[in-house]
Amino acid sequence: MANTVKFLDDRFFAISGIGKIQADKDTPLADEDIDTRLKCSVSIETNTEADVDRDCEDVDRTGEKIKTEYCRIRLVFRTITAQLEALFTALYLGTAAAPTGSAQNEVQTISRTGTVSSGFFTLALALEGRTATTKPIAYDATATEIEEALTAARMKWIQPGDVSISGGTKQVETATAAGNISTSGNLTVTVTAAGMTNSPKAVSVAVLDTDDTGSQIATKIRAALAADVDVSAFFDVSGASDAIILTAKAAAANDATINIALANGTSVGLTDALTSANTTAGVASESWLGMVVTFQNRLGNMNVPLLTVNNAPAGVAAIGGGGSVGAVETTAGSNYFHALSRSVSRQKVHTGFALGYIEGSIDPDKYSGFVCESITPSVARRQKVGFEVSFLGPNEPETMIDYVIPDCENPTGQESEDCKVLINGNWETSDVSTLSAPFNDNVPLDDSAYGFDGISPDLFARAKQVDYDVTSQIFAIESDPISVLAKNRRTQVPVDA
């Protein structure tokens, strides 16, 4: 019977998506924790060392005993994300602090001050050693035209989708619930808004006599408004605790009639009325009271520097009328991240993963007690960032029965042009040709890794001398900081790394 060929592309690799580690070497992860299938190629290297006994003439074998056995698994990523890099770096270094901060996109507002009646302006963004400047933008440009200018080909590393411009401001109405319900029944909430279908719209809210806090009442009102087709088509419904927040889905001129009111609070014994107020005034979408710039996608969750506005760009008429165009930051971009650091202990943390084939009747294998031996990010000009990972562990996989293979995600990979190199305080970005950073803990596999009563490694530890090497090729002219650094470097007088 012919063998069935198994291509490497048919193999899957799955791991804990949040980087769970084992409590100890001998306690495998639960099957349900291995929940994330990664897009990578896998190679398995099984290493076995045996003692061979021979006859008196030292010719023929008379016996053989395996002394040591271990397994090395290598992953090669041709599409990598920052989140995956962080996951494997945490497993490699061994320590990840509790997450801090909050993930939010940078938001800036472009607006006119005074009278602006003619001319052109430009916007420039300087980020990590690179500066991109738009073509001249007309004083009365629309949100769409400003967005197209900020994402045009000349902007190089700012791609379409990285910046979103929305003119005007979405109106926000906030109501606050208070008191308690004394009689179970239906509370009627009336929402009024010009342009909303069937305004004023009465929405019935079922309440109980046990609803004795404003938070309980507000929760039920929010749910009822969100379920109403007319209200939910015109507003986004949100809020927490005792607040009911309606945010217009589109920017428009401020509507003073927008209101949230109770029509029959006394019928259910509500002791306090619902108070409603316009908390954010609406501004028409093409009004130049404010063009909202949101940085997202590749520039998302980043504290982006403030856009620089030039009101008198060369070659075109300057902004006229006595006023000017300016930019202000309204929301600072920030991230929600774990701080990664090398563990104080030389002993490596253990984790596990699943390996198997996408098709076929063979159950996948679960490997446990493995450590991340090395990680190697690499950059080649005009290519996607590459990433390699090496795991080391005992060659003792267990069969996973009824394991459901996770769906594979196809993330947008990092591009090499998005990578920057900070050397001595200077960003060397535009001319990085190649870069490789192999970090290897050189885990010892001599007798110190093995217990007295087994053939599998018992202890994986970081070597005394680890390899943290970075090799790169950067093209520079003589005036560039990297060129000056190279010229001034002398073996007798070491310089900062």
Tab-separated table of C-alpha atoms in Angstrom:
chain	number	residue	atom	x	y	z
A	1	MET	CA	0.000	0.000	0.000
A	2	ALA	CA	1.384	3.353	-0.985
A	3	ASN	CA	2.215	5.924	1.664
A	4	THR	CA	0.089	9.039	1.848
A	5	VAL	CA	2.173	12.158	1.348
A	6	LYS	CA	1.728	14.817	4.038
A	7	PHE	CA	2.812	18.267	2.958
A	8	LEU	CA	4.095	20.672	5.598
A	9	ASP	CA	1.500	23.194	4.469
A	10	ASP	CA	-1.197	20.800	5.686
A	11	ARG	CA	0.137	20.812	9.236
A	12	PHE	CA	-1.296	23.136	11.850
A	13	PHE	CA	0.228	24.634	14.976
A	14	ALA	CA	-1.963	25.921	17.821
A	15	ILE	CA	-1.001	27.607	21.077
A	16	SER	CA	-2.595	29.626	23.866
A	17	GLY	CA	-3.477	32.945	22.265
A	18	ILE	CA	-2.828	34.860	25.484
A	19	GLY	CA	0.456	33.089	26.198
A	20	LYS	CA	-0.586	30.840	29.070
A	21	ILE	CA	2.239	28.914	30.674
A	22	GLN	CA	2.242	25.664	32.623
A	23	ALA	CA	2.218	25.643	36.393
A	24	ASP	CA	5.264	23.382	36.188
A	25	LYS	CA	7.029	21.169	33.666
A	26	ASP	CA	4.816	18.151	34.302
A	27	THR	CA	1.391	19.876	34.315
A	28	PRO	CA	0.132	20.218	30.719
A	29	LEU	CA	-2.143	23.019	29.604
A	30	ALA	CA	-5.810	22.121	29.287
A	31	ASP	CA	-6.887	21.356	25.719
A	32	GLU	CA	-9.273	24.318	25.737
A	33	ASP	CA	-6.387	26.681	26.556
A	34	ILE	CA	-4.720	25.793	23.252
A	35	ASP	CA	-7.139	27.985	21.382
A	36	THR	CA	-5.244	29.879	18.675
A	37	ARG	CA	-4.083	28.428	15.374
A	38	LEU	CA	-1.188	30.328	13.810
A	39	LYS	CA	-0.203	30.842	10.203
A	40	CYS	CA	3.332	29.442	10.057
A	41	SER	CA	5.393	26.551	8.745
A	42	VAL	CA	6.556	23.890	11.210
A	43	SER	CA	9.566	21.617	11.329
A	44	ILE	CA	10.166	18.919	13.950
A	45	GLU	CA	13.649	17.750	14.898
A	46	THR	CA	13.865	14.672	17.114
A	47	ASN	CA	17.282	14.014	18.643
A	48	THR	CA	18.185	10.667	20.165
A	49	GLU	CA	21.499	9.507	21.619
A	50	ALA	CA	22.022	5.825	22.344
A	51	ASP	CA	24.707	3.538	23.800
A	52	VAL	CA	25.440	0.609	21.505
A	53	ASP	CA	26.806	-2.689	22.887
A	54	ARG	CA	28.819	-4.946	20.577
A	55	ASP	CA	30.213	-8.472	20.668
A	56	CYS	CA	33.675	-9.584	21.764
A	57	GLU	CA	35.156	-8.677	18.412
A	58	ASP	CA	33.471	-5.263	18.724
A	59	VAL	CA	31.736	-5.846	15.382
A	60	ASP	CA	28.128	-6.962	15.710
A	61	ARG	CA	25.527	-5.200	17.826
A	62	THR	CA	24.350	-7.069	20.882
A	63	GLY	CA	22.233	-4.365	22.432
A	64	GLU	CA	21.294	-0.714	22.448
A	65	LYS	CA	20.055	1.645	25.139
A	66	ILE	CA	18.741	5.131	24.596
A	67	LYS	CA	20.519	7.624	26.872
A	68	THR	CA	18.935	10.942	25.955
A	69	GLU	CA	16.096	12.144	23.783
A	70	TYR	CA	14.639	15.587	23.135
A	71	CYS	CA	12.644	17.451	20.516
A	72	ARG	CA	13.151	20.848	18.858
A	73	ILE	CA	10.280	22.481	16.992
A	74	ARG	CA	10.877	25.448	14.708
A	75	LEU	CA	8.216	27.866	13.495
A	76	VAL	CA	8.724	30.186	10.546
A	77	PHE	CA	6.344	33.128	10.122
A	78	ARG	CA	6.098	34.979	6.847
A	79	THR	CA	3.202	37.028	8.203
A	80	ILE	CA	3.778	38.334	11.715
A	81	THR	CA	2.023	40.871	13.939
A	82	ALA	CA	3.234	42.867	16.919
A	83	GLN	CA	0.915	40.864	19.188
A	84	LEU	CA	2.478	37.557	18.126
A	85	GLU	CA	5.975	38.976	18.494
A	86	ALA	CA	5.075	40.042	22.033
A	87	LEU	CA	3.611	36.608	22.837
A	88	PHE	CA	6.746	34.715	21.823
A	89	THR	CA	9.037	37.343	23.368
A	90	ALA	CA	7.216	36.920	26.688
A	91	LEU	CA	7.620	33.127	26.514
A	92	TYR	CA	11.300	33.605	25.639
A	93	LEU	CA	12.152	36.195	28.314
A	94	GLY	CA	9.961	34.612	30.965
A	95	THR	CA	8.311	37.628	32.612
A	96	ALA	CA	5.297	39.695	31.557
A	97	ALA	CA	4.011	42.371	33.917
A	98	ALA	CA	0.309	42.997	34.451
A	99	PRO	CA	-1.176	45.033	31.597
A	100	THR	CA	-1.339	48.788	32.013
A	101	GLY	CA	-2.823	51.703	30.114
A	102	SER	CA	-5.827	51.788	27.834
A	103	ALA	CA	-6.053	51.189	24.104
A	104	GLN	CA	-7.348	54.208	22.242
A	105	ASN	CA	-6.609	55.882	18.933
A	106	GLU	CA	-5.079	59.325	18.600
A	107	VAL	CA	-7.642	61.995	17.708
A	108	GLN	CA	-6.758	65.493	16.540
A	109	THR	CA	-8.949	68.337	15.314
A	110	ILE	CA	-8.139	70.668	12.428
A	111	SER	CA	-10.031	73.948	12.643
A	112	ARG	CA	-9.996	77.535	11.432
A	113	THR	CA	-9.409	80.490	13.723
A	114	GLY	CA	-10.692	83.902	12.662
A	115	THR	CA	-11.719	84.640	9.091
A	116	VAL	CA	-10.318	82.243	6.489
A	117	SER	CA	-11.599	83.074	3.027
A	118	SER	CA	-8.951	81.933	0.531
A	119	GLY	CA	-5.626	80.190	-0.046
A	120	PHE	CA	-4.021	76.869	0.751
A	121	PHE	CA	-2.337	75.099	3.665
A	122	THR	CA	-0.363	71.874	4.128
A	123	LEU	CA	-0.268	69.237	6.866
A	124	ALA	CA	2.936	67.459	7.906
A	125	LEU	CA	3.444	64.499	10.234
A	126	ALA	CA	6.865	63.763	11.741
A	127	LEU	CA	7.054	60.309	13.307
A	128	GLU	CA	10.142	58.383	14.425
A	129	GLY	CA	12.620	60.017	12.115
A	130	ARG	CA	10.360	60.373	9.095
A	131	THR	CA	8.379	63.375	7.892
A	132	ALA	CA	5.631	63.376	5.292
A	133	THR	CA	3.949	66.531	3.963
A	134	THR	CA	0.692	66.766	2.044
A	135	LYS	CA	0.164	68.595	-1.197
A	136	PRO	CA	-1.455	72.045	-0.751
A	137	ILE	CA	-5.021	71.753	0.568
A	138	ALA	CA	-7.669	74.370	-0.237
A	139	TYR	CA	-8.946	76.492	2.651
A	140	ASP	CA	-12.489	75.146	2.156
A	141	ALA	CA	-11.570	71.477	1.556
A	142	THR	CA	-14.051	68.832	2.576
A	143	ALA	CA	-13.306	66.044	5.048
A	144	THR	CA	-12.918	63.624	2.131
A	145	GLU	CA	-10.401	65.878	0.377
A	146	ILE	CA	-8.309	66.290	3.541
A	147	GLU	CA	-8.331	62.525	4.109
A	148	GLU	CA	-7.221	61.892	0.520
A	149	ALA	CA	-4.360	64.380	0.951
A	150	LEU	CA	-3.166	62.716	4.181
A	151	THR	CA	-3.178	59.231	2.602
A	152	ALA	CA	-1.897	60.094	-0.881
A	153	ALA	CA	1.085	58.256	-2.357
A	154	ARG	CA	3.435	61.118	-1.471
A	155	MET	CA	2.745	60.476	2.225
A	156	LYS	CA	4.783	57.235	1.884
A	157	TRP	CA	4.250	55.406	5.182
A	158	ILE	CA	0.709	56.700	5.794
A	159	GLN	CA	-1.526	54.283	3.927
A	160	PRO	CA	-5.223	54.587	3.007
A	161	GLY	CA	-7.176	53.522	6.063
A	162	ASP	CA	-4.526	54.738	8.533
A	163	VAL	CA	-6.265	58.108	8.870
A	164	SER	CA	-9.985	58.875	8.954
A	165	ILE	CA	-11.370	62.415	8.687
A	166	SER	CA	-14.877	63.206	9.830
A	167	GLY	CA	-16.151	66.739	9.527
A	168	GLY	CA	-18.372	68.183	12.198
A	169	THR	CA	-19.385	66.669	15.514
A	170	LYS	CA	-21.933	64.008	16.403
A	171	GLN	CA	-24.460	65.316	18.898
A	172	VAL	CA	-24.679	63.540	22.243
A	173	GLU	CA	-27.687	63.555	24.570
A	174	THR	CA	-27.344	62.141	28.085
A	175	ALA	CA	-30.166	61.283	30.470
A	176	THR	CA	-29.743	60.290	34.103
A	177	ALA	CA	-32.130	57.901	35.849
A	178	ALA	CA	-32.846	58.175	39.564
A	179	GLY	CA	-35.319	56.968	42.169
A	180	ASN	CA	-37.033	53.586	42.448
A	181	ILE	CA	-40.043	51.715	41.072
A	182	SER	CA	-42.864	50.931	43.496
A	183	THR	CA	-45.229	49.173	41.062
A	184	SER	CA	-44.307	46.644	38.361
A	185	GLY	CA	-45.441	47.680	34.916
A	186	ASN	CA	-44.357	49.446	31.748
A	187	LEU	CA	-42.445	52.682	31.823
A	188	THR	CA	-42.781	54.836	28.678
A	189	VAL	CA	-39.680	56.669	27.478
A	190	THR	CA	-40.107	59.233	24.699
A	191	VAL	CA	-37.183	60.104	22.414
A	192	THR	CA	-37.429	63.240	20.300
A	193	ALA	CA	-35.035	64.132	17.460
A	194	ALA	CA	-35.474	66.004	14.190
A	195	GLY	CA	-34.800	63.586	11.326
A	196	MET	CA	-35.489	60.432	13.353
A	197	THR	CA	-38.264	58.306	11.914
A	198	ASN	CA	-41.505	58.471	13.912
A	199	SER	CA	-40.190	61.213	16.214
A	200	PRO	CA	-41.236	61.669	18.946
A	201	LYS	CA	-40.931	57.932	19.518
A	202	ALA	CA	-42.519	56.325	22.595
A	203	VAL	CA	-40.675	53.198	23.760
A	204	SER	CA	-42.135	50.854	26.373
A	205	VAL	CA	-39.785	49.627	29.111
A	206	ALA	CA	-40.811	46.754	31.390
A	207	VAL	CA	-39.856	47.481	35.012
A	208	LEU	CA	-40.329	45.705	38.349
A	209	ASP	CA	-41.073	46.933	41.817
A	210	THR	CA	-37.675	45.583	42.807
A	211	ASP	CA	-35.915	48.125	40.566
A	212	ASP	CA	-34.851	50.366	43.406
A	213	THR	CA	-31.800	52.125	41.939
A	214	GLY	CA	-31.227	54.508	39.065
A	215	SER	CA	-28.669	52.069	37.649
A	216	GLN	CA	-31.238	49.244	37.408
A	217	ILE	CA	-33.758	51.509	35.713
A	218	ALA	CA	-31.165	52.962	33.290
A	219	THR	CA	-29.979	49.469	32.312
A	220	LYS	CA	-33.505	48.494	31.233
A	221	ILE	CA	-34.055	51.782	29.388
A	222	ARG	CA	-30.779	51.385	27.459
A	223	ALA	CA	-31.743	47.857	26.402
A	224	ALA	CA	-35.206	48.955	25.241
A	225	LEU	CA	-33.889	51.927	23.253
A	226	ALA	CA	-31.170	49.821	21.615
A	227	ALA	CA	-33.831	47.284	20.551
A	228	ASP	CA	-36.087	49.934	18.978
A	229	VAL	CA	-35.507	50.101	15.216
A	230	ASP	CA	-36.174	53.840	14.907
A	231	VAL	CA	-34.014	54.920	17.839
A	232	SER	CA	-31.141	52.537	17.027
A	233	ALA	CA	-31.114	53.616	13.377
A	234	PHE	CA	-30.547	57.237	14.362
A	235	PHE	CA	-28.502	56.900	17.578
A	236	ASP	CA	-25.824	54.691	19.110
A	237	VAL	CA	-27.087	53.762	22.582
A	238	SER	CA	-24.533	53.479	25.380
A	239	GLY	CA	-23.913	54.427	28.990
A	240	ALA	CA	-23.111	52.871	32.331
A	241	SER	CA	-24.589	52.933	35.807
A	242	ASP	CA	-27.471	55.468	35.819
A	243	ALA	CA	-26.584	57.148	32.491
A	244	ILE	CA	-28.454	56.698	29.194
A	245	ILE	CA	-26.353	58.114	26.336
A	246	LEU	CA	-27.623	58.656	22.795
A	247	THR	CA	-24.940	59.541	20.220
A	248	ALA	CA	-26.095	60.604	16.768
A	249	LYS	CA	-24.794	58.267	14.078
A	250	ALA	CA	-23.993	61.186	11.768
A	251	ALA	CA	-22.595	64.656	12.363
A	252	ALA	CA	-25.201	67.355	11.858
A	253	ALA	CA	-26.027	70.859	13.017
A	254	ASN	CA	-27.046	70.959	16.667
A	255	ASP	CA	-30.663	69.950	17.214
A	256	ALA	CA	-32.074	71.691	20.261
A	257	THR	CA	-35.161	69.458	20.206
A	258	ILE	CA	-33.291	66.232	20.970
A	259	ASN	CA	-34.583	64.932	24.272
A	260	ILE	CA	-35.135	61.791	26.367
A	261	ALA	CA	-38.176	62.007	28.629
A	262	LEU	CA	-40.519	59.878	30.737
A	263	ALA	CA	-44.204	59.966	29.767
A	264	ASN	CA	-45.650	58.032	32.704
A	265	GLY	CA	-43.216	57.834	35.575
A	266	THR	CA	-45.950	58.213	38.176
A	267	SER	CA	-47.870	55.195	36.853
A	268	VAL	CA	-45.181	52.842	38.154
A	269	GLY	CA	-44.455	54.910	41.225
A	270	LEU	CA	-41.131	56.308	40.035
A	271	THR	CA	-40.056	58.733	42.722
A	272	ASP	CA	-37.747	60.866	40.558
A	273	ALA	CA	-37.966	62.143	36.982
A	274	LEU	CA	-35.505	61.410	34.153
A	275	THR	CA	-33.215	64.395	33.511
A	276	SER	CA	-31.919	64.889	29.958
A	277	ALA	CA	-29.241	67.256	28.662
A	278	ASN	CA	-27.319	67.976	25.464
A	279	THR	CA	-23.784	66.990	26.535
A	280	THR	CA	-22.070	67.451	23.135
A	281	ALA	CA	-23.389	69.932	20.620
A	282	GLY	CA	-23.744	68.739	17.048
A	283	VAL	CA	-21.797	70.369	14.229
A	284	ALA	CA	-22.591	69.891	10.537
A	285	SER	CA	-20.296	67.480	8.695
A	286	GLU	CA	-18.873	70.071	6.314
A	287	SER	CA	-18.592	72.806	8.908
A	288	TRP	CA	-15.090	74.076	9.514
A	289	LEU	CA	-15.733	74.393	13.214
A	290	GLY	CA	-13.743	71.186	13.351
A	291	MET	CA	-12.393	68.409	11.131
A	292	VAL	CA	-11.788	65.368	13.350
A	293	VAL	CA	-8.680	63.356	12.423
A	294	THR	CA	-8.580	59.795	13.811
A	295	PHE	CA	-5.381	57.748	13.441
A	296	GLN	CA	-6.134	54.026	13.163
A	297	ASN	CA	-5.021	50.680	11.672
A	298	ARG	CA	-1.205	50.837	11.352
A	299	LEU	CA	-1.170	54.116	13.302
A	300	GLY	CA	-3.776	52.945	15.802
A	301	ASN	CA	-3.221	52.935	19.586
A	302	MET	CA	-0.203	55.199	19.103
A	303	ASN	CA	0.574	58.581	20.625
A	304	VAL	CA	0.939	60.309	17.277
A	305	PRO	CA	2.724	63.710	17.239
A	306	LEU	CA	0.579	66.735	16.503
A	307	LEU	CA	0.103	67.547	12.831
A	308	THR	CA	2.100	70.579	11.726
A	309	VAL	CA	0.069	73.130	9.751
A	310	ASN	CA	1.791	75.442	7.249
A	311	ASN	CA	-0.514	78.343	6.380
A	312	ALA	CA	1.861	79.666	3.716
A	313	PRO	CA	3.159	76.721	1.627
A	314	ALA	CA	5.573	77.508	-1.189
A	315	GLY	CA	4.250	77.846	-4.713
A	316	VAL	CA	0.604	78.570	-3.873
A	317	ALA	CA	-1.427	81.343	-2.301
A	318	ALA	CA	-1.226	81.492	1.472
A	319	ILE	CA	-4.279	81.303	3.707
A	320	GLY	CA	-6.077	84.641	3.375
A	321	GLY	CA	-8.718	86.575	5.266
A	322	GLY	CA	-6.744	87.314	8.408
A	323	GLY	CA	-7.329	83.957	10.117
A	324	SER	CA	-5.403	80.691	10.141
A	325	VAL	CA	-5.754	76.920	10.150
A	326	GLY	CA	-4.480	75.002	13.178
A	327	ALA	CA	-4.463	71.555	14.758
A	328	VAL	CA	-5.008	70.476	18.371
A	329	GLU	CA	-4.916	67.089	20.092
A	330	THR	CA	-8.272	66.051	21.510
A	331	THR	CA	-7.448	62.446	22.506
A	332	ALA	CA	-3.928	61.179	23.080
A	333	GLY	CA	-3.343	57.774	21.515
A	334	SER	CA	-2.258	55.058	23.918
A	335	ASN	CA	-1.870	51.308	24.178
A	336	TYR	CA	-2.833	48.549	26.562
A	337	PHE	CA	0.301	46.507	26.994
A	338	HIS	CA	2.359	44.183	29.140
A	339	ALA	CA	5.916	45.181	30.030
A	340	LEU	CA	8.218	42.288	29.064
A	341	SER	CA	11.473	41.589	30.853
A	342	ARG	CA	13.940	38.763	31.326
A	343	SER	CA	13.164	36.667	34.388
A	344	VAL	CA	15.590	36.753	37.288
A	345	SER	CA	15.639	32.956	37.445
A	346	ARG	CA	17.673	31.213	34.769
A	347	GLN	CA	15.074	28.449	34.610
A	348	LYS	CA	12.807	28.828	31.585
A	349	VAL	CA	9.005	28.904	31.741
A	350	HIS	CA	7.151	25.932	30.261
A	351	THR	CA	4.247	25.901	27.861
A	352	GLY	CA	2.502	23.550	25.466
A	353	PHE	CA	0.906	23.485	22.040
A	354	ALA	CA	-0.861	21.246	19.549
A	355	LEU	CA	0.472	19.855	16.275
A	356	GLY	CA	-1.487	17.936	13.698
A	357	TYR	CA	-2.834	17.847	10.170
A	358	ILE	CA	-5.808	19.793	8.913
A	359	GLU	CA	-7.274	16.852	7.034
A	360	GLY	CA	-7.332	13.169	7.840
A	361	SER	CA	-8.375	10.952	10.689
A	362	ILE	CA	-5.185	11.215	12.740
A	363	ASP	CA	-5.757	12.926	16.092
A	364	PRO	CA	-3.351	15.817	16.780
A	365	ASP	CA	-0.545	15.638	19.310
A	366	LYS	CA	-0.184	17.845	22.368
A	367	TYR	CA	3.356	18.713	23.350
A	368	SER	CA	4.023	19.824	26.933
A	369	GLY	CA	6.969	20.969	29.010
A	370	PHE	CA	8.492	22.993	26.160
A	371	VAL	CA	10.493	26.196	26.501
A	372	CYS	CA	11.073	28.967	23.983
A	373	GLU	CA	14.747	28.559	23.152
A	374	SER	CA	15.197	31.373	20.616
A	375	ILE	CA	13.397	34.066	18.634
A	376	THR	CA	14.684	35.713	15.456
A	377	PRO	CA	12.963	38.715	13.893
A	378	SER	CA	14.319	39.708	10.477
A	379	VAL	CA	13.821	42.560	8.060
A	380	ALA	CA	14.570	42.745	4.344
A	381	ARG	CA	13.900	45.909	2.392
A	382	ARG	CA	10.518	45.990	0.620
A	383	GLN	CA	9.522	42.638	2.143
A	384	LYS	CA	7.296	41.566	5.005
A	385	VAL	CA	8.900	41.167	8.415
A	386	GLY	CA	10.010	37.594	9.084
A	387	PHE	CA	10.007	35.803	12.422
A	388	GLU	CA	11.363	32.445	13.550
A	389	VAL	CA	10.795	30.688	16.874
A	390	SER	CA	12.485	27.616	18.298
A	391	PHE	CA	10.959	25.495	21.075
A	392	LEU	CA	12.809	22.801	23.007
A	393	GLY	CA	11.234	20.019	25.053
A	394	PRO	CA	10.748	16.311	25.717
A	395	ASN	CA	9.688	14.091	22.843
A	396	GLU	CA	6.623	12.776	24.676
A	397	PRO	CA	3.494	14.056	22.890
A	398	GLU	CA	0.030	12.976	23.975
A	399	THR	CA	-2.869	12.277	21.616
A	400	MET	CA	-5.675	14.853	21.797
A	401	ILE	CA	-9.059	13.146	21.528
A	402	ASP	CA	-11.985	15.161	20.106
A	403	TYR	CA	-9.862	18.312	19.868
A	404	VAL	CA	-11.542	21.007	17.778
A	405	ILE	CA	-8.952	22.679	15.553
A	406	PRO	CA	-9.280	26.474	15.905
A	407	ASP	CA	-10.052	28.544	12.835
A	408	CYS	CA	-6.969	30.028	11.205
A	409	GLU	CA	-6.649	33.790	11.169
A	410	ASN	CA	-4.975	35.638	8.299
A	411	PRO	CA	-3.541	38.773	9.889
A	412	THR	CA	-2.145	41.699	7.948
A	413	GLY	CA	1.606	41.223	8.280
A	414	GLN	CA	4.070	43.884	9.302
A	415	GLU	CA	5.960	45.495	6.451
A	416	SER	CA	9.683	46.127	6.722
A	417	GLU	CA	9.194	49.799	5.918
A	418	ASP	CA	7.173	50.082	9.139
A	419	CYS	CA	10.190	49.049	11.223
A	420	LYS	CA	12.549	51.599	12.707
A	421	VAL	CA	15.971	51.355	14.301
A	422	LEU	CA	16.891	53.674	17.182
A	423	ILE	CA	20.668	54.030	17.478
A	424	ASN	CA	22.198	56.445	19.991
A	425	GLY	CA	18.990	58.463	20.084
A	426	ASN	CA	18.668	58.745	16.296
A	427	TRP	CA	16.008	57.015	14.206
A	428	GLU	CA	17.665	55.222	11.276
A	429	THR	CA	14.641	54.376	9.176
A	430	SER	CA	14.613	55.147	5.484
A	431	ASP	CA	17.687	53.182	4.414
A	432	VAL	CA	17.603	49.969	6.461
A	433	SER	CA	18.390	47.286	3.890
A	434	THR	CA	18.535	44.169	6.073
A	435	LEU	CA	18.375	43.424	9.769
A	436	SER	CA	18.437	40.211	11.778
A	437	ALA	CA	18.204	39.923	15.553
A	438	PRO	CA	18.738	36.299	16.671
A	439	PHE	CA	18.166	36.017	20.421
A	440	ASN	CA	19.219	32.590	21.711
A	441	ASP	CA	19.397	31.428	25.318
A	442	ASN	CA	21.718	28.557	24.353
A	443	VAL	CA	19.857	26.173	26.667
A	444	PRO	CA	22.370	23.545	27.851
A	445	LEU	CA	21.626	19.967	26.798
A	446	ASP	CA	24.526	18.332	28.572
A	447	ASP	CA	24.168	16.071	31.606
A	448	SER	CA	23.019	19.019	33.742
A	449	ALA	CA	19.676	19.041	31.902
A	450	TYR	CA	18.853	15.406	32.699
A	451	GLY	CA	17.644	13.731	35.850
A	452	PHE	CA	19.168	10.470	37.066
A	453	ASP	CA	16.157	8.323	36.273
A	454	GLY	CA	15.003	9.407	32.793
A	455	ILE	CA	16.050	9.917	29.222
A	456	SER	CA	14.111	13.165	28.719
A	457	PRO	CA	15.451	16.574	29.793
A	458	ASP	CA	14.400	17.426	33.325
A	459	LEU	CA	15.616	21.015	33.510
A	460	PHE	CA	15.745	23.712	30.852
A	461	ALA	CA	17.678	26.777	31.922
A	462	ARG	CA	19.168	29.838	30.305
A	463	ALA	CA	22.884	29.465	29.668
A	464	LYS	CA	25.388	31.690	31.444
A	465	GLN	CA	26.309	33.199	28.108
A	466	VAL	CA	23.386	33.958	25.842
A	467	ASP	CA	23.458	35.373	22.323
A	468	TYR	CA	21.695	38.681	21.757
A	469	ASP	CA	23.124	39.690	18.420
A	470	VAL	CA	21.822	42.263	15.980
A	471	THR	CA	23.282	42.427	12.496
A	472	SER	CA	22.095	44.983	10.006
A	473	GLN	CA	22.982	46.695	6.771
A	474	ILE	CA	22.088	50.376	6.668
A	475	PHE	CA	22.840	52.584	3.696
A	476	ALA	CA	23.762	56.143	4.687
A	477	ILE	CA	25.433	59.233	3.337
A	478	GLU	CA	28.354	60.746	5.209
A	479	SER	CA	26.229	63.292	7.066
A	480	ASP	CA	23.804	60.727	8.481
A	481	PRO	CA	24.119	59.977	12.242
A	482	ILE	CA	24.800	56.292	11.580
A	483	SER	CA	27.670	57.172	9.231
A	484	VAL	CA	29.161	59.566	11.777
A	485	LEU	CA	28.900	56.878	14.448
A	486	ALA	CA	30.705	54.374	12.224
A	487	LYS	CA	33.506	56.812	11.475
A	488	ASN	CA	34.032	57.664	15.122
A	489	ARG	CA	34.039	54.090	16.341
A	490	ARG	CA	37.415	52.880	17.626
A	491	THR	CA	38.144	49.483	19.136
A	492	GLN	CA	40.255	51.145	21.829
A	493	VAL	CA	37.445	53.449	22.933
A	494	PRO	CA	34.087	51.601	22.999
A	495	VAL	CA	30.973	53.620	22.249
A	496	ASP	CA	27.412	53.194	23.426
A	497	ALA	CA	25.518	50.344	21.817
